[in-house]
CSV table of C-alpha atoms and ligand atoms in Angstrom, one decimal:
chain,number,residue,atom,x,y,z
A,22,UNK,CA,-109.2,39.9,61.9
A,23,UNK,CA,-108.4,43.3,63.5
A,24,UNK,CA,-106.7,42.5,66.1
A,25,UNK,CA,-104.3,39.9,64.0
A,26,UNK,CA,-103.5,43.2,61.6
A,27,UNK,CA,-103.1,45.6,64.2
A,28,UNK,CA,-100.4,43.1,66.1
A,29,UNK,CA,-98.9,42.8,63.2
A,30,UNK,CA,-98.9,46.7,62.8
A,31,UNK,CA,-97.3,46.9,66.1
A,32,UNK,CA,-94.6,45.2,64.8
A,33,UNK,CA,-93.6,47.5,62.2
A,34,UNK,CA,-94.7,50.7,63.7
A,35,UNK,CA,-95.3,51.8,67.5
A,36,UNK,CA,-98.0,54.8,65.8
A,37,UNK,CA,-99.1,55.4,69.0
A,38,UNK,CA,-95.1,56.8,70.1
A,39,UNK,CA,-95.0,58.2,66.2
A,40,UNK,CA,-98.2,60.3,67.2
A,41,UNK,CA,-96.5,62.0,70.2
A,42,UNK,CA,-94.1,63.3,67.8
A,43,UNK,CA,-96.8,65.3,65.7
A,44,UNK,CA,-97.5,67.8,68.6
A,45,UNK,CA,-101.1,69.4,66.5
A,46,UNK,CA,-102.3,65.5,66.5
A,47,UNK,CA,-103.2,65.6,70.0
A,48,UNK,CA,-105.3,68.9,70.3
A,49,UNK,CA,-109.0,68.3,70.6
A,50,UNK,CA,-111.5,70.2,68.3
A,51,UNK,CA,-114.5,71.8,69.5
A,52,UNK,CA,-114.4,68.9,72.2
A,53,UNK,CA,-113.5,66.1,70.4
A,54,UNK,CA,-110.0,64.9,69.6
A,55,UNK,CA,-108.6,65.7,66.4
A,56,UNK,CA,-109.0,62.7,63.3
A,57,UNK,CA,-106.4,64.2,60.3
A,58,UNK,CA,-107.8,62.3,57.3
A,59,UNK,CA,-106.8,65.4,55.0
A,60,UNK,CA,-103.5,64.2,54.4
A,61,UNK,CA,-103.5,64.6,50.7
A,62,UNK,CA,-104.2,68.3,51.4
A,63,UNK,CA,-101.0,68.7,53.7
A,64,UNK,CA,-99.5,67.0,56.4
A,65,UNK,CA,-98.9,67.6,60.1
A,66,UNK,CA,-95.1,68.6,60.7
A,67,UNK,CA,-93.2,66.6,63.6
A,68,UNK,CA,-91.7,68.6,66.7
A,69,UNK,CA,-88.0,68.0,64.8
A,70,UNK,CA,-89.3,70.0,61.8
A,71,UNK,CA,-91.3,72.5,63.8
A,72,UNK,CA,-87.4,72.9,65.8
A,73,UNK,CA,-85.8,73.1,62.7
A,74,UNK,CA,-87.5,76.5,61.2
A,75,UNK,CA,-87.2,78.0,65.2
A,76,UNK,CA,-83.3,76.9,65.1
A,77,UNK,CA,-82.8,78.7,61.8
A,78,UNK,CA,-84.7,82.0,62.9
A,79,UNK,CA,-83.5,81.8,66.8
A,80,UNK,CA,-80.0,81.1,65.9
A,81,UNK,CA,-78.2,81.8,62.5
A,82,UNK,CA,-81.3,83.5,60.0
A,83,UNK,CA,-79.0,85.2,57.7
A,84,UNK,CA,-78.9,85.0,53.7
A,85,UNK,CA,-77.4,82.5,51.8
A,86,UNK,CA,-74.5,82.0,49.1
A,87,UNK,CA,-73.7,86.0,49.9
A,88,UNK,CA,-72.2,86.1,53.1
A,89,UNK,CA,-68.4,85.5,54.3
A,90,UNK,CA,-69.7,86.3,57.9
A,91,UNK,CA,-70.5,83.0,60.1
A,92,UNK,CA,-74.4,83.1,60.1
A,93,UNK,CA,-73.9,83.4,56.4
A,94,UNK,CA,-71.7,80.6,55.9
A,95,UNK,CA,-73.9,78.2,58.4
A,96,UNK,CA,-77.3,78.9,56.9
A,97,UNK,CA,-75.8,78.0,53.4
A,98,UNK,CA,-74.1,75.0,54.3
A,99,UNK,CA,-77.4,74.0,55.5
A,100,UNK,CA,-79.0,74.9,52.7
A,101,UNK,CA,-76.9,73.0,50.8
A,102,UNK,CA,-77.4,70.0,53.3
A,103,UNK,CA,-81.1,70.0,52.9
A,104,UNK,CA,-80.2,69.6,48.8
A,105,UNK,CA,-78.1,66.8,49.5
A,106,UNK,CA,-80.5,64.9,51.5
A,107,UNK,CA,-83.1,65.6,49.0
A,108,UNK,CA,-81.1,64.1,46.4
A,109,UNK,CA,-80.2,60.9,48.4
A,110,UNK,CA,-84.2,60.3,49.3
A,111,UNK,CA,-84.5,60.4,45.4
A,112,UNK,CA,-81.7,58.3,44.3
A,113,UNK,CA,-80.7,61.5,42.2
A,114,UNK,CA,-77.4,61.3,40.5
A,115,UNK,CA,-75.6,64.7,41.6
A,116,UNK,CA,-77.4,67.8,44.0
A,117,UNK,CA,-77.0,69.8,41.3
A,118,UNK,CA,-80.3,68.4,39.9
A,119,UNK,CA,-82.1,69.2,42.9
A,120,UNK,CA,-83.7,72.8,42.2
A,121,UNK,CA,-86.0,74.4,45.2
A,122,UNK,CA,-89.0,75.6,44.1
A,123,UNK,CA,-92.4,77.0,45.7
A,124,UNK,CA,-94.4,73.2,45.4
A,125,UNK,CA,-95.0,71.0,42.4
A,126,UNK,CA,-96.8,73.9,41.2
A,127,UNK,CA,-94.3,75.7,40.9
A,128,UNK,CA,-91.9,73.0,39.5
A,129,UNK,CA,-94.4,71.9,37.0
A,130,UNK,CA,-94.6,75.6,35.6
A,131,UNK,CA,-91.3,76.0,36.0
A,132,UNK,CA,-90.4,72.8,33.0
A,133,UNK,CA,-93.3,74.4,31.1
A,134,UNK,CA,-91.8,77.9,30.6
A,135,UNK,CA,-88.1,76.1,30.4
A,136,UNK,CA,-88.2,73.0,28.4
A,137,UNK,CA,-91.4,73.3,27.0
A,138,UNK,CA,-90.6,77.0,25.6
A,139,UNK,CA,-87.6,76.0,23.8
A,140,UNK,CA,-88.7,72.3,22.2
A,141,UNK,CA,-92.5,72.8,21.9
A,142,UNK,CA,-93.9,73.9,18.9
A,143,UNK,CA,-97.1,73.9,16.9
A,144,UNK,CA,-98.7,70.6,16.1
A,145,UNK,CA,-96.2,68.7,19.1
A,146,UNK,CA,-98.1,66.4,21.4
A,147,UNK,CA,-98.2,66.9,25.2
A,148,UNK,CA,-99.8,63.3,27.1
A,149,UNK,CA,-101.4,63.9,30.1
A,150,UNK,CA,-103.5,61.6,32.1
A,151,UNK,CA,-107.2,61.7,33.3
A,152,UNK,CA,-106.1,61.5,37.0
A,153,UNK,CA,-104.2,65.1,36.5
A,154,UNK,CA,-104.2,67.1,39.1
A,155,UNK,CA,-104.7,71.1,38.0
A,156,UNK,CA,-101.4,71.9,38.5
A,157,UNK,CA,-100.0,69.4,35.9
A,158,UNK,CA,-103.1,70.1,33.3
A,159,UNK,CA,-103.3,73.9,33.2
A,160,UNK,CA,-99.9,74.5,32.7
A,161,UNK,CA,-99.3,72.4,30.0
A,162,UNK,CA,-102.4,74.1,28.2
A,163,UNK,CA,-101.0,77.2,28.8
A,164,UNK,CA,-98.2,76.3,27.2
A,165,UNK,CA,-100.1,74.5,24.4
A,166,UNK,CA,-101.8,77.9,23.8
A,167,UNK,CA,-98.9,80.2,23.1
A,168,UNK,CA,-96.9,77.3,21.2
A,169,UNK,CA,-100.2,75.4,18.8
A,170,UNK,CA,-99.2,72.3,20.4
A,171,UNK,CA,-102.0,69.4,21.5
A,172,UNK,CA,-102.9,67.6,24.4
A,173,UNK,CA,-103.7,64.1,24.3
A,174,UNK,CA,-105.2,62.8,27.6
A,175,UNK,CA,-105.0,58.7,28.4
A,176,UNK,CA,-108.3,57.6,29.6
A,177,UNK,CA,-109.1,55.5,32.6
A,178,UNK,CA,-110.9,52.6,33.4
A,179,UNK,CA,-114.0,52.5,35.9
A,180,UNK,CA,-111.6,51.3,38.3
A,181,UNK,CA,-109.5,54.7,37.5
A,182,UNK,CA,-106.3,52.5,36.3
A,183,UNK,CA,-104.7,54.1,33.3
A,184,UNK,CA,-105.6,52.1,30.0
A,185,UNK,CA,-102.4,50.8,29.1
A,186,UNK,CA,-102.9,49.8,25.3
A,187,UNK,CA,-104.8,53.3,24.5
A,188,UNK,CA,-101.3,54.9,26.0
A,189,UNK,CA,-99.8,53.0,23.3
A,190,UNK,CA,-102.3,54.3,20.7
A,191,UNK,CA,-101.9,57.9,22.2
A,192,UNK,CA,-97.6,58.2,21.7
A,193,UNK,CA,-96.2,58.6,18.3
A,194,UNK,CA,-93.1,60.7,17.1
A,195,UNK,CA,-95.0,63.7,17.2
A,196,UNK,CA,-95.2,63.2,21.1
A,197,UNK,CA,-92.8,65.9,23.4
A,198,UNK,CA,-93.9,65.1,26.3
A,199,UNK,CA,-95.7,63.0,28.6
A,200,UNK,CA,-96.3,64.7,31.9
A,201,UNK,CA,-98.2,62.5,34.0
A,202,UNK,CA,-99.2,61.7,38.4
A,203,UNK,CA,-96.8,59.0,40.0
A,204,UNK,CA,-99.9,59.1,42.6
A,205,UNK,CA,-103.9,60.6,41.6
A,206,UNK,CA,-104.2,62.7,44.3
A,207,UNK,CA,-108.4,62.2,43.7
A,208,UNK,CA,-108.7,58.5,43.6
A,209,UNK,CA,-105.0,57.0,45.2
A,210,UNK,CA,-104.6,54.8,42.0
A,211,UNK,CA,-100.5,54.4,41.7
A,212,UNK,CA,-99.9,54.7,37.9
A,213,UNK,CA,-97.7,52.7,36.5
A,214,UNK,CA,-95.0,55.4,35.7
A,215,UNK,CA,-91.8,53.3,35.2
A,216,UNK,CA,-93.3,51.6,32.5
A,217,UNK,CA,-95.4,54.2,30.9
A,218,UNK,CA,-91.8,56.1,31.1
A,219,UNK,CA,-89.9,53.7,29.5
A,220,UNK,CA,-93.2,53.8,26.3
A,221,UNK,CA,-92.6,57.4,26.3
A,222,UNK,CA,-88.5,57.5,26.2
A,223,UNK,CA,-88.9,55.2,23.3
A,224,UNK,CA,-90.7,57.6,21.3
A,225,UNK,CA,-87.7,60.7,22.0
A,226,UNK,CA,-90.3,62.5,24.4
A,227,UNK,CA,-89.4,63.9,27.8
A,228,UNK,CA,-91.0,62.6,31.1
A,229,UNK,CA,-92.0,65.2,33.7
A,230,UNK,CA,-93.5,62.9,36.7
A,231,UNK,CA,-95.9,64.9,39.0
A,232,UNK,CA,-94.8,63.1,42.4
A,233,UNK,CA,-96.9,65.5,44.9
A,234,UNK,CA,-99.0,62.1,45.8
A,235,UNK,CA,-95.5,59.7,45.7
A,236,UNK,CA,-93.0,61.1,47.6
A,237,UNK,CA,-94.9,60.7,50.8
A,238,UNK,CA,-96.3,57.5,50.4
A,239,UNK,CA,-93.4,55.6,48.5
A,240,UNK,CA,-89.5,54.9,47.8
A,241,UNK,CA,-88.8,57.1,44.7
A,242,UNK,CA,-85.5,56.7,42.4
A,243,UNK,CA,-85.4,58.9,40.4
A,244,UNK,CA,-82.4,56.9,38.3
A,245,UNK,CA,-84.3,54.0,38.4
A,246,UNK,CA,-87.2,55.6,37.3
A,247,UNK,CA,-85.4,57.2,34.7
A,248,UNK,CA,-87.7,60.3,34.3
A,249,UNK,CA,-86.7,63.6,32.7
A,250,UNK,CA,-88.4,65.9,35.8
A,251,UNK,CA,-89.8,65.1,38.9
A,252,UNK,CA,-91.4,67.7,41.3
A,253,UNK,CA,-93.3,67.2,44.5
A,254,UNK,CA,-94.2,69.6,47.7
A,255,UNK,CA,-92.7,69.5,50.9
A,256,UNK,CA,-96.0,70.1,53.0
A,257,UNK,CA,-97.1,66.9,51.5
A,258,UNK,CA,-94.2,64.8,53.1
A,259,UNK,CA,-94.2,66.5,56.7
A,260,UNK,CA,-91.8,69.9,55.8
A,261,UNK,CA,-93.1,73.3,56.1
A,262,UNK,CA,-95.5,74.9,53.7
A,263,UNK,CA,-93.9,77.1,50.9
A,264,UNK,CA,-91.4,74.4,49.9
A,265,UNK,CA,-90.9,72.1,47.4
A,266,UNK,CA,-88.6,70.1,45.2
A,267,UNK,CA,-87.7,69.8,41.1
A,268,UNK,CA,-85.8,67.1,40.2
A,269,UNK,CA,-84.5,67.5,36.4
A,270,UNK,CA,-81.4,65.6,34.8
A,271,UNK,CA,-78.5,67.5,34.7
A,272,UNK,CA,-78.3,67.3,30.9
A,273,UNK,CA,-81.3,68.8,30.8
A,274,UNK,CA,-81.3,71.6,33.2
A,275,UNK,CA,-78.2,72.9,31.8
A,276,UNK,CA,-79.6,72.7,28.2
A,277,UNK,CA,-83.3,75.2,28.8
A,278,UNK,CA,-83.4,78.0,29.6
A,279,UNK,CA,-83.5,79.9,33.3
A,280,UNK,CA,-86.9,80.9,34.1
A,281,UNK,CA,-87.4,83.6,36.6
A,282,UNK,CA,-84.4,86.1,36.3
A,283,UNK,CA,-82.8,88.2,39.1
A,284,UNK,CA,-80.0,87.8,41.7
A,285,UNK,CA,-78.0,84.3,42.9
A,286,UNK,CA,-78.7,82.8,39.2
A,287,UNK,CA,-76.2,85.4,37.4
A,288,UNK,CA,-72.5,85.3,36.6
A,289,UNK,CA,-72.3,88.5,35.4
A,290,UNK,CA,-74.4,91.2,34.4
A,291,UNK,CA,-74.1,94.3,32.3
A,292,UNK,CA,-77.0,96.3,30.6
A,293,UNK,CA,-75.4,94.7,27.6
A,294,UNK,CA,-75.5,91.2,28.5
A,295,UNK,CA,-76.0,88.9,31.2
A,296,UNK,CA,-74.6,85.4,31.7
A,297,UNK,CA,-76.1,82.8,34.0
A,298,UNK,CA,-75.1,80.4,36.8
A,299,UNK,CA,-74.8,76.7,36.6
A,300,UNK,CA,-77.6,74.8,37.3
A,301,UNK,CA,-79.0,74.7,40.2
A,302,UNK,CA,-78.4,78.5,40.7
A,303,UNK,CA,-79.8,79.1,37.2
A,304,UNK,CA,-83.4,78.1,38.4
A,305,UNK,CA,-83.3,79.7,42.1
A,306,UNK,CA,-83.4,83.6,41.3
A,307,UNK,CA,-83.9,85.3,44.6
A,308,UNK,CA,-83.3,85.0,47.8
A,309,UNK,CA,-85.2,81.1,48.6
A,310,UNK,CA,-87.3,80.1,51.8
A,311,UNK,CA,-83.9,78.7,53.4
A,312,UNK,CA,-85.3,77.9,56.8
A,313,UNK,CA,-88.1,75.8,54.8
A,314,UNK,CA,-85.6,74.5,52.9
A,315,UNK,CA,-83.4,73.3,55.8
A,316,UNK,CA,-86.7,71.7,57.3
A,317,UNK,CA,-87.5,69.5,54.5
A,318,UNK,CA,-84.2,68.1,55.0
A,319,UNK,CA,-85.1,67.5,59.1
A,320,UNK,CA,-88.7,66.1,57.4
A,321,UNK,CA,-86.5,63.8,55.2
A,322,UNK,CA,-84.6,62.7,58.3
A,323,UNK,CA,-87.9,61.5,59.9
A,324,UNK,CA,-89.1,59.8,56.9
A,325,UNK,CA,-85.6,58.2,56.7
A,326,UNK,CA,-85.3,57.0,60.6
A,327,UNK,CA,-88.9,55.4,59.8
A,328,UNK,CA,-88.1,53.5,56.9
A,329,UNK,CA,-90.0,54.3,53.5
A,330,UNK,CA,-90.8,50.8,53.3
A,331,UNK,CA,-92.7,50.9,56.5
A,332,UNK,CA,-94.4,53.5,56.1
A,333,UNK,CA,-95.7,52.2,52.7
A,334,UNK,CA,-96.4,49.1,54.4
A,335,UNK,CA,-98.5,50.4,57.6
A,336,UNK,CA,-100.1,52.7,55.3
A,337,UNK,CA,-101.3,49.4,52.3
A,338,UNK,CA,-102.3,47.9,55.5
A,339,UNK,CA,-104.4,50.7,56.9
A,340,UNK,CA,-105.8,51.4,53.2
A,341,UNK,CA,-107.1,48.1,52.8
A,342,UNK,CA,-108.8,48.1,55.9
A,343,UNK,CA,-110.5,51.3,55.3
A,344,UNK,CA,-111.5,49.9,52.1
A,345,UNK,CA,-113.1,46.5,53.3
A,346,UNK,CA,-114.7,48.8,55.7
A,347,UNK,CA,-116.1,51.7,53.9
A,348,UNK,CA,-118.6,50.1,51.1
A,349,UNK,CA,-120.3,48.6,54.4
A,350,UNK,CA,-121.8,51.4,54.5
A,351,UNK,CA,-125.4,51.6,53.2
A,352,UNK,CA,-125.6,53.9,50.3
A,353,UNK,CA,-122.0,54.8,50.1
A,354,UNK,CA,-120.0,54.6,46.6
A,355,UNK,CA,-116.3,54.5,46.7
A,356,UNK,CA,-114.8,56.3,43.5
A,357,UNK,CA,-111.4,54.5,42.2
A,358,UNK,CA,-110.9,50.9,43.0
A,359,UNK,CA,-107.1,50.4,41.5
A,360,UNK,CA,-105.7,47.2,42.8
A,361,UNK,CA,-102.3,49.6,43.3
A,362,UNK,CA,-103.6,52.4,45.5
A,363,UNK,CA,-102.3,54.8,48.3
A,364,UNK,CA,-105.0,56.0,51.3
A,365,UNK,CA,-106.9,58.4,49.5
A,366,UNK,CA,-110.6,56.8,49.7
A,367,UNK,CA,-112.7,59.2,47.7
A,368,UNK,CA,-117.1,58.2,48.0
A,369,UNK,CA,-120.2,59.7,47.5
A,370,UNK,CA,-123.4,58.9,49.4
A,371,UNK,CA,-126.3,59.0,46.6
A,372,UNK,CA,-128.3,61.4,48.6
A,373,UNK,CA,-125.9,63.6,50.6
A,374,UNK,CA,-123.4,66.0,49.1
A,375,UNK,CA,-119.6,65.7,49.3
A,376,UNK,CA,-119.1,69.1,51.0
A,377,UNK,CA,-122.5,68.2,53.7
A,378,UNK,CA,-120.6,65.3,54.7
A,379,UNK,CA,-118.1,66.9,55.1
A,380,UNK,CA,-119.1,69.8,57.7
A,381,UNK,CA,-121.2,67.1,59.3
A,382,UNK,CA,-117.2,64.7,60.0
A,383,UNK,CA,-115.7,68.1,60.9
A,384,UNK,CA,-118.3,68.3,63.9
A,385,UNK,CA,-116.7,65.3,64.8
A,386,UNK,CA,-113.5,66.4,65.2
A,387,UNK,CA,-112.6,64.5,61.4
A,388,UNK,CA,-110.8,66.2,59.2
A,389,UNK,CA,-111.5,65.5,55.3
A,390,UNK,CA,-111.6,67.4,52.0
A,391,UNK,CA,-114.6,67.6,49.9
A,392,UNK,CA,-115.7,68.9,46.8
A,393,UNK,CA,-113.2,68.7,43.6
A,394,UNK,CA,-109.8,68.1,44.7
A,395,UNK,CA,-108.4,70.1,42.1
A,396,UNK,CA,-108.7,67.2,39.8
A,397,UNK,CA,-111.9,68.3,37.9
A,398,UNK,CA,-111.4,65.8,34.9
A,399,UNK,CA,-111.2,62.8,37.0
A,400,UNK,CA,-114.7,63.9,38.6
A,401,UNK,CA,-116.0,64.4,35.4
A,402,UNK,CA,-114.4,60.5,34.6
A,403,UNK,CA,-117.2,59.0,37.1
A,404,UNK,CA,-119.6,61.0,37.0
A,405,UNK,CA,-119.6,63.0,39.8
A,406,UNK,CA,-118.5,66.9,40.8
A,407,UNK,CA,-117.2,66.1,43.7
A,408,UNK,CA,-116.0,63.5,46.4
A,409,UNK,CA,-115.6,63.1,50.1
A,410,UNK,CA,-111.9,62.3,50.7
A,411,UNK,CA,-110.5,61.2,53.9
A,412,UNK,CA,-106.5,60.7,53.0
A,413,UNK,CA,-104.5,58.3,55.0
A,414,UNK,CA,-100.5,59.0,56.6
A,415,UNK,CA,-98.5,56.7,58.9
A,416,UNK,CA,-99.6,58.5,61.6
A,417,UNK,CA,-103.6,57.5,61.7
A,418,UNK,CA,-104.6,54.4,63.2
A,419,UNK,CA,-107.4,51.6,63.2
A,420,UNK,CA,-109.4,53.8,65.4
A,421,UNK,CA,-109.5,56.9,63.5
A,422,UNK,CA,-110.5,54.4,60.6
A,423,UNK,CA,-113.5,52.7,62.8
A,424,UNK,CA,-114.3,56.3,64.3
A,425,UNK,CA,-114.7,57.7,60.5
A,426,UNK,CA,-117.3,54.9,59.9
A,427,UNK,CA,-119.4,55.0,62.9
A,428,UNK,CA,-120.1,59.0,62.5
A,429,UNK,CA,-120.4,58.4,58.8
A,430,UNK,CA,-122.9,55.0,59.4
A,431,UNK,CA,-124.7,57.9,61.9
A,432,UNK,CA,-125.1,60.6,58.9
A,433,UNK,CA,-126.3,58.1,56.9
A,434,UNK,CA,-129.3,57.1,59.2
A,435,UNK,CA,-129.9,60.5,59.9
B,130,7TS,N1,-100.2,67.5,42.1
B,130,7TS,C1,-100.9,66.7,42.8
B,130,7TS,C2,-101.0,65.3,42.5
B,130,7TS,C3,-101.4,67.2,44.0
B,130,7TS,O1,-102.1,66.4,44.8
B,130,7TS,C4,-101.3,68.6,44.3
B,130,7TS,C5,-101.9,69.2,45.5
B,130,7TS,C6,-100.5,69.4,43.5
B,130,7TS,C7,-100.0,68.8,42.4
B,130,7TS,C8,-100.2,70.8,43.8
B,130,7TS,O2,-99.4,70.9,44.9
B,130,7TS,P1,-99.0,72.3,45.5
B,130,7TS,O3,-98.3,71.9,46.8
B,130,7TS,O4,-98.1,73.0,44.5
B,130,7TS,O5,-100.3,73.0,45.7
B,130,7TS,N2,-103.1,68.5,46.0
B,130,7TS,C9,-104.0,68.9,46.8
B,130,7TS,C10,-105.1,68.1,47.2
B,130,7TS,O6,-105.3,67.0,46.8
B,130,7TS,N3,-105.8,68.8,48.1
B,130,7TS,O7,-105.3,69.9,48.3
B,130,7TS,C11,-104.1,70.1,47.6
């Protein structure tokens, strides 16, 4: 059974010449090679991306959008390259709606104090899901405090798939917005977000999809998709740390209001009055982290040359085998069972705590997150204030899988 998947892997994917690319994959760690199962913490940046920041710093670092001089000039046609890239990988209509932000942190704040300031008011509805990570909960009730608006959350089933008909109880007219995951980061489960966006469009409200979990793991079209925002992070998909993406429709950005004020997102300014920049200037006050910038559009290239579609592939593949594999284990619970699932494989053992496990796999070389994931409500969903997490990417292979279990089979007994 192994080996007929893993030819079959072979076929789509050489991982083992994909791994050579990843130069921090091949270090050992305290003696024993390096397993990176803490993918849907951050991921491990190819040699192309790790050139691309040294190209911009060794070779042309200068400012961008300011300059006449030729470093200028080459690090903002760059900049704006790395836009345009972005907004072909999402299928977004112009690169105007591509906005660089921080993360999805940022980007998720960033429609809160925009959107949300201007249309929210007291007794408005904001949907969120149970699977929400922080970053797309606390925001919202932030938000919810200054304005008097609610939040309504859509509850999950013990498999941790959204519950479809209590969505549809949830929406009404009084709903804004629905800001929900397109992936949980603490269980995998893929939610259902083109449909549950077409149920929320039908009742006027916006759509902000949280796509920290998506973008790495799936094809995203943003058209398609039809959603109003949609933010993810760059060290989630392979780019540098300290970048990230908002997508918004262009309608809509140039409608709300700019959120941070200062230089590049004027027109003009006076003590009397200031006018803004077109979107997406309006939202990117400050000089931005161009060379991150650039290398999310060399981390986009990657993803590209490998195909989205194989990457989902390898990775259902490699999901389904850790999952077959996993409950073998005496004592071992896995948390969130959704039939449509990325490789995030959250468990508890009955008798050992998330975070012990943990430090006892890192002594292995294996690399996992434990504890709460940032996703404190979906914990509280099943029980439990924490899970072990080993997170799957295209890079990790059978082995890593079957090493995982042995040492975890060895905790167990021990
Ligand atoms: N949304 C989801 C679904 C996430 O998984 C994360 C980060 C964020 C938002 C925030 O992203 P940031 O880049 O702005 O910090 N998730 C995780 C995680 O699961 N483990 O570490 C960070």
């Amino acid at each position: 059974m192994v080996q007929y998947m893993q030819l079959e892997l072979s076929e789509l994917f050489d991982v083992s010449a994909i791994r050579k690319d990843f130069p921090l994959l091949s270090q050992q760690v305290d003696g024993k090679p390096l397993i990176w199962l803490d993918n849907a913490s951050t991921t491990q940046k190819p040699q192309s991306v790790i050139d691309t920041v040294a190209q911009f710093y060794e070779q042309y670092n200068s400012n961008v959008h300011r300059a006449v001089h030729t470093l200028g000039v080459q690090a903002t046609d760059a900049y704006e390259g790395a836009r345009e890239k972005v907004q072909r990988f999402i299928g977004a209509n112009c690169a105007s709606e591509i906005i660089f932000v921080r993360g999805t942190t940022e980007g998720i704040n960033l429609v809160a104090q925009t959107y949300g300031r201007k249309y929210i008011r007291e007794g408005d509805e904001i949907v969120l899901s149970t699977l929400e990570h922080h970053s797309n909960i606390v925001p919202w009730q932030m938000l919810a405090q200054e304005t008097g608006a609610i939040l309504k959350v859509i509850p999950v089933s013990d498999r941790g798939e959204i519950i479809l008909e209590e969505y549809t109880q949830i929406l009404s007219s009084r709903t804004r917005i629905v800001s929900l995951a397109h992936v949980s980061n603490g269980l995998g489960t893929i939610l259902p977000i083109q449909e549950m966006i077409k149920m929320a469009h039908q009742y006027g409200a916006r759509v902000v999809i949280d796509g920290a979990q998506g973008v790495p793991h799936k094809c995203v079209n943003v058209q398609s998709l039809d959603c109003d925002f949609y933010a993810f992070s760059g060290h989630k998909m392979f780019a540098p740390l300290g970048i990230g993406v908002l997508y918004g429709k262009q309608e809509i950005l140039e409608d709300i209001p700019p959120w941070h004020g200062g230089g590049s997102m004027i027109r003009s300014v006076s003590f009397e009055k200031t006018t803004y920049e077109a979107p997406p200037a309006k939202f990117e006050a400050g000089t931005p982290s161009i060379a991150d910038a650039i290398a999310l559009g060399a981390a986009i290239d990657y993803l590209t040359n490998l195909g989205m579609s194989n990457i989902a592939q390898y990775e259902q593949k490699l999901t389904y085998y850790a999952m077959e594999q996993l409950p073998q284990i005496p004592g071992l619970r896995l948390i969130g069972a959704a039939k449509d699932k990325v490789g995030v494989l959250s468990f508890v053992f009955e008798d050992i705590p998330p975070t012990e496990v943990g430090q006892l796999l890192a002594l292995e070389g294996i690399a996992v997150r434990a504890g709460h994931h940032c996703a404190q409500p979906t914990m509280q969903r099943f029980g439990v204030t924490g899970t072990v997490r080993p997170s799957l990417a295209f890079y990790n292979t059978y082995e890593e899988i079957d090493t995982l279990v042995e040492v975890l089979r060895k905790i167990r007994c021990n």
